[in-house]
XYZ file of C-alpha atoms in Angstrom:
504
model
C -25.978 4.014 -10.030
C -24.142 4.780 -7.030
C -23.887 1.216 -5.773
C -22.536 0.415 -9.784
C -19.900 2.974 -8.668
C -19.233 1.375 -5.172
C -18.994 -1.789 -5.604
C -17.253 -3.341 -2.809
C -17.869 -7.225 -3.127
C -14.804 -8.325 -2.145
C -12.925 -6.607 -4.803
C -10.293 -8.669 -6.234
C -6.432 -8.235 -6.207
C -5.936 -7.927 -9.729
C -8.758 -5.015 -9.729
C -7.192 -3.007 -6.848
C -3.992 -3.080 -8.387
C -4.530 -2.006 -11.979
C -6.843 0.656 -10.165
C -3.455 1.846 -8.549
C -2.411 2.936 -11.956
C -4.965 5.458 -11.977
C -2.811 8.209 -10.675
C 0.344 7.228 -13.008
C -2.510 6.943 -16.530
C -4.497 10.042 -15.915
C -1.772 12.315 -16.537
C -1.686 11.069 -19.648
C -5.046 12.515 -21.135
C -4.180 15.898 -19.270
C -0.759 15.974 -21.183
C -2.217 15.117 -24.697
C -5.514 17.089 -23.961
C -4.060 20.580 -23.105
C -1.051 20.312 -25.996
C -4.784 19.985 -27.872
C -6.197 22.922 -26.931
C -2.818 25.197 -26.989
C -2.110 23.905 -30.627
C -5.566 24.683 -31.753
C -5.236 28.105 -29.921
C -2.293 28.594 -31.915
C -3.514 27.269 -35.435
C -6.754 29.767 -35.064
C -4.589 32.313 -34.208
C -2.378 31.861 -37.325
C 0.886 31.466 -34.987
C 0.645 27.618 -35.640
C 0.586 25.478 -38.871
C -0.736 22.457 -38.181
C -2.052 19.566 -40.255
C -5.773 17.482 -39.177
C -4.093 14.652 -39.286
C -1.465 15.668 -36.310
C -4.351 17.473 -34.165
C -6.303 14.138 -35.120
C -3.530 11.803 -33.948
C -2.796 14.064 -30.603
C -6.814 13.633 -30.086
C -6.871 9.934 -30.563
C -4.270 9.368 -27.924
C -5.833 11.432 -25.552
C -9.202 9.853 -25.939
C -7.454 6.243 -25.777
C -5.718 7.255 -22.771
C -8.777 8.731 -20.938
C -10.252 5.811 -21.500
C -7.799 3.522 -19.685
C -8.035 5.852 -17.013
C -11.764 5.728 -16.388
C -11.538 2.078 -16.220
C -8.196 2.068 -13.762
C -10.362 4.831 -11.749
C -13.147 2.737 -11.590
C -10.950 0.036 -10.482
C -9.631 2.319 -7.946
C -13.012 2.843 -6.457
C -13.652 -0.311 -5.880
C -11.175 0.161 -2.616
C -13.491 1.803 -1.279
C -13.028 4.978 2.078
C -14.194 7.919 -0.491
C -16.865 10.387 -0.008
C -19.503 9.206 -2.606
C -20.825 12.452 -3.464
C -17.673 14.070 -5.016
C -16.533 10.799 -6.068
C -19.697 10.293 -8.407
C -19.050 13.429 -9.870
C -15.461 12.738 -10.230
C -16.488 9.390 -12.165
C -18.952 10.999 -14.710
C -16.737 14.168 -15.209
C -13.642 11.371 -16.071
C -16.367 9.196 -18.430
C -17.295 12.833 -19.931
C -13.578 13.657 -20.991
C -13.607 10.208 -22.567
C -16.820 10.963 -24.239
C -15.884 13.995 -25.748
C -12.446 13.534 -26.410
C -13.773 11.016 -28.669
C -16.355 13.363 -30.539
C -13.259 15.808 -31.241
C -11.166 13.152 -32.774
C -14.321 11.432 -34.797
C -15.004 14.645 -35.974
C -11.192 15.713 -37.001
C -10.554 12.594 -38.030
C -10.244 12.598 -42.039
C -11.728 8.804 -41.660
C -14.769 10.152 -39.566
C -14.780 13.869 -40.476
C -17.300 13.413 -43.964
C -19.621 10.982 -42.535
C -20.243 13.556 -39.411
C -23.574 15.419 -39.789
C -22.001 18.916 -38.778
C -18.869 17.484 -37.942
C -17.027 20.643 -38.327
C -19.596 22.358 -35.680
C -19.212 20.096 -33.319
C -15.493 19.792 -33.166
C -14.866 23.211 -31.246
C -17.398 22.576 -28.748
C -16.706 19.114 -28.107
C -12.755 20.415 -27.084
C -13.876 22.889 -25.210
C -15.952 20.671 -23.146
C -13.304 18.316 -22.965
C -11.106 20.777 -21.293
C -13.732 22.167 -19.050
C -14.642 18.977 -17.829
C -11.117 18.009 -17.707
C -10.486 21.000 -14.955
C -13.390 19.989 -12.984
C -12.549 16.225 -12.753
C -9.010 17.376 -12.155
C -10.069 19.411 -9.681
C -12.675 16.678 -7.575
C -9.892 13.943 -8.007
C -7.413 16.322 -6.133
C -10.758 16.740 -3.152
C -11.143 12.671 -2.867
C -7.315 12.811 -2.606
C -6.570 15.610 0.126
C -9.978 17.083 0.954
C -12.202 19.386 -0.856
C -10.420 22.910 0.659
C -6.973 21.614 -0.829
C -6.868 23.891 -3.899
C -8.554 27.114 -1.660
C -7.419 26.547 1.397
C -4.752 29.366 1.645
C -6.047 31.588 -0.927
C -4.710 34.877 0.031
C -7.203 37.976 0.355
C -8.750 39.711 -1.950
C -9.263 36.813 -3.439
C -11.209 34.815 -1.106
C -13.998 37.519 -0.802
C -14.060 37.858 -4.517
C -14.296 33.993 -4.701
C -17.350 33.674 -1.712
C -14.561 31.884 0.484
C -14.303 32.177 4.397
C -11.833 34.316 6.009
C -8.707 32.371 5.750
C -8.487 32.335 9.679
C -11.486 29.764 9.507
C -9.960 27.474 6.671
C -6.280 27.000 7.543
C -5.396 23.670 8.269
C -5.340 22.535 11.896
C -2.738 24.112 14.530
C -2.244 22.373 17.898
C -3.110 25.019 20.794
C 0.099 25.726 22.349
C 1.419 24.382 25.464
C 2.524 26.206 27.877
C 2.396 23.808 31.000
C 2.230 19.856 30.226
C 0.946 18.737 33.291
C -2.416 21.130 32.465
C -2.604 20.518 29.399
C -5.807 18.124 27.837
C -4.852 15.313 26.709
C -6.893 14.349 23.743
C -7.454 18.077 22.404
C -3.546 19.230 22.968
C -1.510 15.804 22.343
C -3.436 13.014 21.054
C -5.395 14.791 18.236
C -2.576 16.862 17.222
C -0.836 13.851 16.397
C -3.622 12.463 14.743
C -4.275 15.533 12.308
C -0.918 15.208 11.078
C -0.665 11.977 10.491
C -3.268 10.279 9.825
C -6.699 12.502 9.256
C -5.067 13.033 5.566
C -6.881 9.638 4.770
C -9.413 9.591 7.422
C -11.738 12.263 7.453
C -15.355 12.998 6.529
C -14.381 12.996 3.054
C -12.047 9.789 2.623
C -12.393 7.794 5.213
C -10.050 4.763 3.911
C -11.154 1.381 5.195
C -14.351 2.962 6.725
C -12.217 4.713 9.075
C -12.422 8.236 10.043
C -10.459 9.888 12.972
C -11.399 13.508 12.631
C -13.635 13.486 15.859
C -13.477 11.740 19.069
C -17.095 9.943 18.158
C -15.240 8.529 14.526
C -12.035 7.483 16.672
C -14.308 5.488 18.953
C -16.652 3.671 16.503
C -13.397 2.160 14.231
C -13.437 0.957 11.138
C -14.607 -1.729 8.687
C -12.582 -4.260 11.220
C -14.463 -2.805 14.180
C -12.806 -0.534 16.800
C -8.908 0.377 16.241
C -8.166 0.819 20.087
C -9.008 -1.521 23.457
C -9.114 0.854 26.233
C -6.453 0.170 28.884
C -4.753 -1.949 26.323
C -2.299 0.088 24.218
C -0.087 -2.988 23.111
C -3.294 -4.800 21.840
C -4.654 -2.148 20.001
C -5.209 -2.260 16.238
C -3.963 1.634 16.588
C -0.789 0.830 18.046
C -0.075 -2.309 16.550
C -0.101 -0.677 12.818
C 2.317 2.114 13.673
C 5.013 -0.563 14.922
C 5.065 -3.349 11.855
C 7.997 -2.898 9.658
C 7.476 -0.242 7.276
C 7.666 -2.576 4.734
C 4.683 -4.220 5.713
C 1.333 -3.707 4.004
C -0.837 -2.987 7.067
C 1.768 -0.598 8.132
C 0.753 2.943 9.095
C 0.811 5.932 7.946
C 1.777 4.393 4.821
C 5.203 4.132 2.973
C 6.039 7.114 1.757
C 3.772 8.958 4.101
C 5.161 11.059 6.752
C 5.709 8.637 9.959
C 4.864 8.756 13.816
C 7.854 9.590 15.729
C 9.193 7.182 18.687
C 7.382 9.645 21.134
C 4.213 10.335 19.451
C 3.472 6.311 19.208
C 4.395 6.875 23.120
C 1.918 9.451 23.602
C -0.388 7.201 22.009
C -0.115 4.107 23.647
C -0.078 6.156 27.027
C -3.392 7.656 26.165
C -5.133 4.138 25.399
C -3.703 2.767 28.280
C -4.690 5.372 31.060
C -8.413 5.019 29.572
C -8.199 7.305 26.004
C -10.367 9.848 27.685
C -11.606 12.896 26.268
C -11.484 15.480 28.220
C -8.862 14.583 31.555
C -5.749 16.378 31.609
C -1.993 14.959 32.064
C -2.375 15.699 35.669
C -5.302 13.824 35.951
C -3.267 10.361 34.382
C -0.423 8.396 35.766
C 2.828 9.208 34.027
C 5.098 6.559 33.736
C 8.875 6.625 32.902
C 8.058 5.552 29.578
C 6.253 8.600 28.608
C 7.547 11.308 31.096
C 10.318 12.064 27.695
C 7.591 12.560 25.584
C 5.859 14.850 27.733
C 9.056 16.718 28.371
C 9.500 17.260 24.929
C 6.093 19.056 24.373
C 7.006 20.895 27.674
C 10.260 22.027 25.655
C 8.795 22.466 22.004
C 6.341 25.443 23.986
C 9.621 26.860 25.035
C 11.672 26.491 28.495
C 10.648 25.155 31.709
C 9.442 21.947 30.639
C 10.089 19.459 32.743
C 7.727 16.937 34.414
C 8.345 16.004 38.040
C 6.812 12.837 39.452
C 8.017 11.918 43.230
C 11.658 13.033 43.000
C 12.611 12.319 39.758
C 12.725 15.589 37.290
C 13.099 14.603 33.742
C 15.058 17.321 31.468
C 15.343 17.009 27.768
C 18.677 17.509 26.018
C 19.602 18.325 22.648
C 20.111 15.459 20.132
C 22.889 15.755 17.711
C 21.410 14.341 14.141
C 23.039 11.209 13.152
C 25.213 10.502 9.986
C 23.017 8.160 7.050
C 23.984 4.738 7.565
C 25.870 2.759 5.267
C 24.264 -0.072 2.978
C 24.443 -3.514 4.772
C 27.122 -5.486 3.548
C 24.688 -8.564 3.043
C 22.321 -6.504 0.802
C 24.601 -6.649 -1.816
C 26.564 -10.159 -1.272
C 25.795 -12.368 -4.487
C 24.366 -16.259 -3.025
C 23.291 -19.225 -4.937
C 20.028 -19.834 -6.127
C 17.677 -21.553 -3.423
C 16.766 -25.046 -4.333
C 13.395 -24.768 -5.638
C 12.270 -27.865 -3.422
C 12.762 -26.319 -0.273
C 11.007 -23.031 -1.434
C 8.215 -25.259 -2.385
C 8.374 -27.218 0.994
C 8.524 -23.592 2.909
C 5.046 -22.947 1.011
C 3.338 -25.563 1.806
C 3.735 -24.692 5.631
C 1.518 -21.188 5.075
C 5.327 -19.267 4.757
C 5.126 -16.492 2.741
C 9.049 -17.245 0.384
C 9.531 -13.536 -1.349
C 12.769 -12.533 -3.763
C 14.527 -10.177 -1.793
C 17.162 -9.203 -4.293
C 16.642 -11.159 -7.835
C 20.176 -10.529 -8.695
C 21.836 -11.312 -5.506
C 19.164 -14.648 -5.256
C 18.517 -13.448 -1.127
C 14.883 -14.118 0.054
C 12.402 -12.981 2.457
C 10.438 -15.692 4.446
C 6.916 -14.437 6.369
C 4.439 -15.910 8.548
C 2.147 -12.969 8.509
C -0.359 -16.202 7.324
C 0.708 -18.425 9.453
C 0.429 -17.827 12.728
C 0.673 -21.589 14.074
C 4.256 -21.874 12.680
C 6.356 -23.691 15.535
C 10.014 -24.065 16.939
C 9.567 -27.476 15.476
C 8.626 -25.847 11.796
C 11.569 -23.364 12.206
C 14.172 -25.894 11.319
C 13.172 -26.091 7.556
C 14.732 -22.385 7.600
C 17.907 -23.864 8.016
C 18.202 -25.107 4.609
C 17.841 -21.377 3.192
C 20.387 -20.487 5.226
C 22.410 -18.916 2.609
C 19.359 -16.813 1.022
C 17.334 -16.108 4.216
C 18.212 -12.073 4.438
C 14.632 -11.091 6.448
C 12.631 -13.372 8.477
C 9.037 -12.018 10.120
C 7.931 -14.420 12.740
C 5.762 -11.959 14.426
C 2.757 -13.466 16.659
C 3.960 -16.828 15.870
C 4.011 -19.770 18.549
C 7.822 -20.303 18.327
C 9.862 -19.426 21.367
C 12.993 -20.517 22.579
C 13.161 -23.578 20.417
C 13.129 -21.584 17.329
C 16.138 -19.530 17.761
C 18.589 -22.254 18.072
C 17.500 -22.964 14.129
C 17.643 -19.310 13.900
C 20.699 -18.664 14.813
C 22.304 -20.653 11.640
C 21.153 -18.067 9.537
C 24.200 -16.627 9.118
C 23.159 -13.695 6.079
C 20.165 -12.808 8.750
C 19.939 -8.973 8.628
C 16.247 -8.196 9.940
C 14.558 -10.478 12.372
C 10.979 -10.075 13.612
C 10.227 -11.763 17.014
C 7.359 -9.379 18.158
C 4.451 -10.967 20.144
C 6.340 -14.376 20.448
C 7.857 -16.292 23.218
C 11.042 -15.537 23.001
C 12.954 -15.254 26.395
C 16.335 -14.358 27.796
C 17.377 -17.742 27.438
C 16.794 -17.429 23.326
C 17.941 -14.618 22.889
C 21.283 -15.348 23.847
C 21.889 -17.251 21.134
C 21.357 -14.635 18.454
C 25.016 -13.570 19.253
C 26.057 -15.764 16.367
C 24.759 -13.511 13.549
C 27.155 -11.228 12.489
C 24.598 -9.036 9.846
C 21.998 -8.858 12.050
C 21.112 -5.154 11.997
C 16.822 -4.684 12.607
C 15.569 -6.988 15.736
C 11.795 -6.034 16.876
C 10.962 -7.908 20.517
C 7.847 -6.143 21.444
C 5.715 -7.857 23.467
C 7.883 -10.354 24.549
C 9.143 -11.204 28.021
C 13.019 -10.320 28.104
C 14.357 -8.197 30.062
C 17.806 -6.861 31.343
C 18.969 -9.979 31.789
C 18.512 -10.864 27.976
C 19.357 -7.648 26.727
C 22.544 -7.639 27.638
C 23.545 -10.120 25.392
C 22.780 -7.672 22.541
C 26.166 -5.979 23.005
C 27.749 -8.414 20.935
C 25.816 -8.456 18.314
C 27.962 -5.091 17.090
C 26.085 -4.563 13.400
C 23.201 -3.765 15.292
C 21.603 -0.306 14.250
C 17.840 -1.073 15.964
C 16.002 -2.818 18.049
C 11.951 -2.483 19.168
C 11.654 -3.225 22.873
C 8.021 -1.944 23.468
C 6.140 -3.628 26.087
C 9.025 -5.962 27.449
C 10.146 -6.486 30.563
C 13.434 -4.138 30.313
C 14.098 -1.396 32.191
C 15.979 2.468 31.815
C 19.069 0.953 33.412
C 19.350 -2.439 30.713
C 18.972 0.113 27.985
C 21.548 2.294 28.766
C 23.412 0.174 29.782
C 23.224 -1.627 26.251
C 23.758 1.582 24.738
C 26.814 2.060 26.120
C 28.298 -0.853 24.464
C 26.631 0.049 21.036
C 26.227 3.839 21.398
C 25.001 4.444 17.722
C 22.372 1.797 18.390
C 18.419 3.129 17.923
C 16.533 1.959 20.622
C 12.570 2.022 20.283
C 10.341 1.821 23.019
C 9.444 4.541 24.645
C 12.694 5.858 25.722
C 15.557 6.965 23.566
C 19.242 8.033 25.669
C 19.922 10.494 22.460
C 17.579 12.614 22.671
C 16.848 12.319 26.720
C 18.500 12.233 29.995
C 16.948 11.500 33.017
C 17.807 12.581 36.412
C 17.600 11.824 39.968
C-alpha cells in the first residue's frame, strides 16, 4: 500500500499540478464540515432551527469537496520528499473524512435517509468521526508541511507537562550559538548551518526531505539528493548549492523558493566560501583563507555579536558601516508600454530552435524568450531575436555558447529590461555594446570573464538597478568605481559599498 501511496514513476505535469491545488481545496471540506457540526450543535441545543434538507445540502458539499481533495492530495504525493509514515496516515485520515462525510449526508439525505438500515443511528456518529478525523488529518498535513513539533513546539508550561511534552528548552527551534570572536568561531556549526536552518531545513529535514534532499546534518548535506551531491568541494561556483540560490527568482529551480524567505548577498558568500576552502566540518575561520570577498560577511557576524568585529588579514582591517534602507523602486517604464502582437511565424521559428517563447504581459503583447533547454544556442542563433525586438522584455541565455557575437544582435533589443548572461562567454569587448539599451535594469554576468575593464562601460547604462558579478574577473576598485557613477545601483557578488567600507 505504501508504494500505491508513493508512486513516483515519473509523475506527470498535469498530476503535480492539480496536486498543487491541494492546499487551496482542502479548506473547503474544513469550512463546510465545522459550519456542520456547529449547526447541529445548535439545532440539538434548540438555539438553531434548521431544516434536513439545509444540514443535508451543507453535508453533500463537504463530502464532494473532500473528495476532490483526497484525489489533489494524492496527486500531491506523487512529488514525492515526505516522511512516509505520517504521510500514510495523513492519506487514510483525508480518505476517512471523505468516507464519512458521505455516510452523514446518505443518511440525512431525505433521498437516502428511508432506505438506511438505522440511518438515524448512524448519522451522529458518522459526524463526529468526520470531525475527529478531520482534526487529526488537519493536524498530520500541518507535520508533512513544517515538521511534526509545529503545533507544540512553544507550548508554554503547565501545559507541556500536562501534555507529556519536553521542557520547552529542548524543543525550541534552532538558535545559532553566539559569536563573540569570528576568527574562532567554527565554521560549519556557527555560520554555515545557521544559515541552513533558516533557510532551507524547512523543506529538508528528516521529515520532508523535498527532492530526496535533507540538510539537517552534516552526513545528509554530504550525500545530496535525488540528482546526486548538491556541492563540489573546492568548487563553490559549480555547485548545485550555489548555483540554485543565484537563478532569477523567477526561475523554477530557484532556491529557497518564491515566496520563501531568501539568502542574503552575504550568506550565499558565506556559502560559497565554505565549499570553496574544502566545506569542512569542524575547522574554524582561522583555520581558512579569507578572501576580500568574504572578509564583509564575516565582519558582519563579528558586528551582529556586538562591537569589535572586525577581521584583519595582513594590513587591511575591514569595518562594517551602517546601511541606510533604500526607497521601493518604481515600476519599469517598459513593463507597462503597450507593443504589437509578435508575428506568430517567428514565435514558431524561435521554438523550433529549443527557445522557450513565454507571454510576459498578455495585455501589453511583451514576451519572455529562454534557453534554459537549450544550451547549444549560438551567436549565430541569436540573430532570430532581432525580429522580436519590439516584444523581447526578458531574455535568459544562461550557460549558453554565445559570446561576443551574440550581443551585437542583442543590443537591438531596444524594450530589453532583464538580461541573463551567466556562465557564457561574454567579454569586455561585448559588453560594451549593451550601452545601447536604455530599459535595461537586471544584468546577471556570473561566471564570466569581464572585468574592470568591461565594467566600466556599465555607467551608461543609467536604468540600471542590478547587476550579478559573482565569480568574474572584477575587482573592489571596478565596483566602486561603477558605483560611483550609478550610486543606487545593487551590486551582487560578494561585496556590496552600502552596507561596507573597507579600509587600508
Amino acid at each position: 500500500m505504501n508504494a500505491f501511496l508513493l508512486l513516483q514513476a515519473n509523475p506527470s505535469d498535469w498530476a503535480l499540478f492539480f496536486g498543487h491545488f491541494h492546499p487551496l481545496v482542502v479548506h473547503l471540506p474544513i469550512g463546510f464540515l465545522l459550519i456542520a457540526g456547529l449547526l447541529e450543535i445548535g439545532r440539538r441545543t434548540g438555539r438553531i432551527s434548521l431544516s434536513n434538507s439545509t444540514m443535508s445540502a451543507i453535508l453533500f458539499w463537504s463530502a464532494v469537496s473532500a473528495t476532490v481533495s483526497c484525489v489533489f492530495g494524492y496527486l500531491l504525493s506523487l512529488g514525492g520528499g515526505y516522511d512516509i509514515d505520517i504521510l500514510t496516515e495523513h492519506q487514510w485520515q483525508g480518505i476517512g473524512v471523505a468516507v464519512f462525510a458521505w455516510v452523514a449526508w446518505a443518511v440525512s439525505s431525505d433521498r437516502f435517509m428511508h432506505r438506511i438500515p438505522f440511518g438515524n443511528a448512524l448519522y451522529a456518529p458518522a459526524l463526529v468521526l468526520t470531525l475527529v478525523l478531520l482534526m487529526a488529518a488537519g493536524h498530520h498535513g500541518g507535520a508533512l508541511t513544517h515538521g511534526s513539533d509545529y503545533l507544540t513546539q512553544y507550548t508554554p508550561e503547565p501545559f507541556r507537562g500536562l501534555a507529556g511534552l519536553p521542557p520547552r528548552a529542548a524543543a525550541v527551534a534552532f538558535k545559532a550559538e553566539p559569536i563573540t570572536d569570528v576568527n574562532q568561531a567554527m565554521v560549519y556549526a556557527q555560520i554555515v548551518n545557521p544559515i541552513l536552518q533558516t533557510r532551507c531545513i524547512q523543506c529538508h529535514n528528516a521529515e520532508k526531505s523535498k527532492g530526496d534532499l535533507r540538510m539537517d546534518t552534516p552526513a545528509m548535506l554530504k550525500k545530496g539528493g535525488e540528482d546526486g551531491p548538491i556541492f563540489v568541494v573546492g568548487k563553490g561556483a559549480d555547485s548545485e548549492m550555489i548555483k540554485r540560490c543565484l537563478l532569477d527568482d523567477s526561475d523554477e529551480h530557484h532556491m529557497p523558493p518564491k515566496g520563501k524567505t531568501q539568502l542574503t548577498d552575504q550568506q550565499v558568500t558565506l556559502l560559497t566560501w565554505w565549499i570553496d576552502q574544502g566545506a569542512s566540518f569542524d575547522k574554524k575561520v582561522a583555520d581558512l583563507t579569507v578572501n576580500d570577498a568574504v572578509k564583509p560577511a564575516l565582519a558582519s557576524l563579528g558586528r551582529d555579536a556586538g562591537p569589535g568585529g572586525a577581521i584583519t588579514a595582513g594590513d587591511r582591517t575591514l569595518a562594517v558601516a551602517s546601511a541606510t534602507p533604500s526607497a521601493p523602486r518604481p515600476v519599469s517604464p517598459v513593463l507597462t508600454m503597450k507593443v504589437p502582437v509578435a508575428d506568430p511565424k517567428v514565435v514558431e521559428e524561435l521554438k523550433k530552435t529549443g527557445l522557450l517563447v513565454l507571454p510576459l504581459s498578455k495585455e501589453n503583447n511583451q514576451l519572455e524568450v529562454s534557453a534554459v533547454n537549450v544550451r547549444t544556442f549560438s551567436d549565430a542563433q541569436a540573430a532570430l531575436l532581432t525580429k522580436i525586438s519590439d516584444q523581447l522584455v526578458w531574455l535568459k541565455l544562461s550557460d549558453t555558447q554565445v559570446g561576443d557575437g551574440a550581443v551585437a544582435s542583442i543590443a537591438k533589443l531596444k524594450h530589453l529590461q532583464k538580461l541573463h548572461l551567466e556562465r557564457t562567454a561574454i567579454t569586455d569587448a561585448g559588453l560594451r555594446q549593451l550601452t545601447s539599451l536604455p530599459y535595461l535594469e537586471y544584468l546577471n554576468l556570473y561566471g564570466t570573464a569581464i572585468t574592470d575593464a568591461g565594467l566600466s562601460s556599465l555607467a551608461g547604462l543609467k536604468s540600471l538597478q542590478t547587476v550579478y558579478l559573482w565569480q568574474t574577473k572584477t575587482t573592489e576598485a571596478g565596483i566602486a568605481t561603477l558605483k560611483k557613477a550609478l550610486p543606487n545601483l545593487e551590486v551582487v557578488g560578494g561585496m556590496s559599498g552600502n552596507s561596507v567600507a573597507l579600509g587600508k
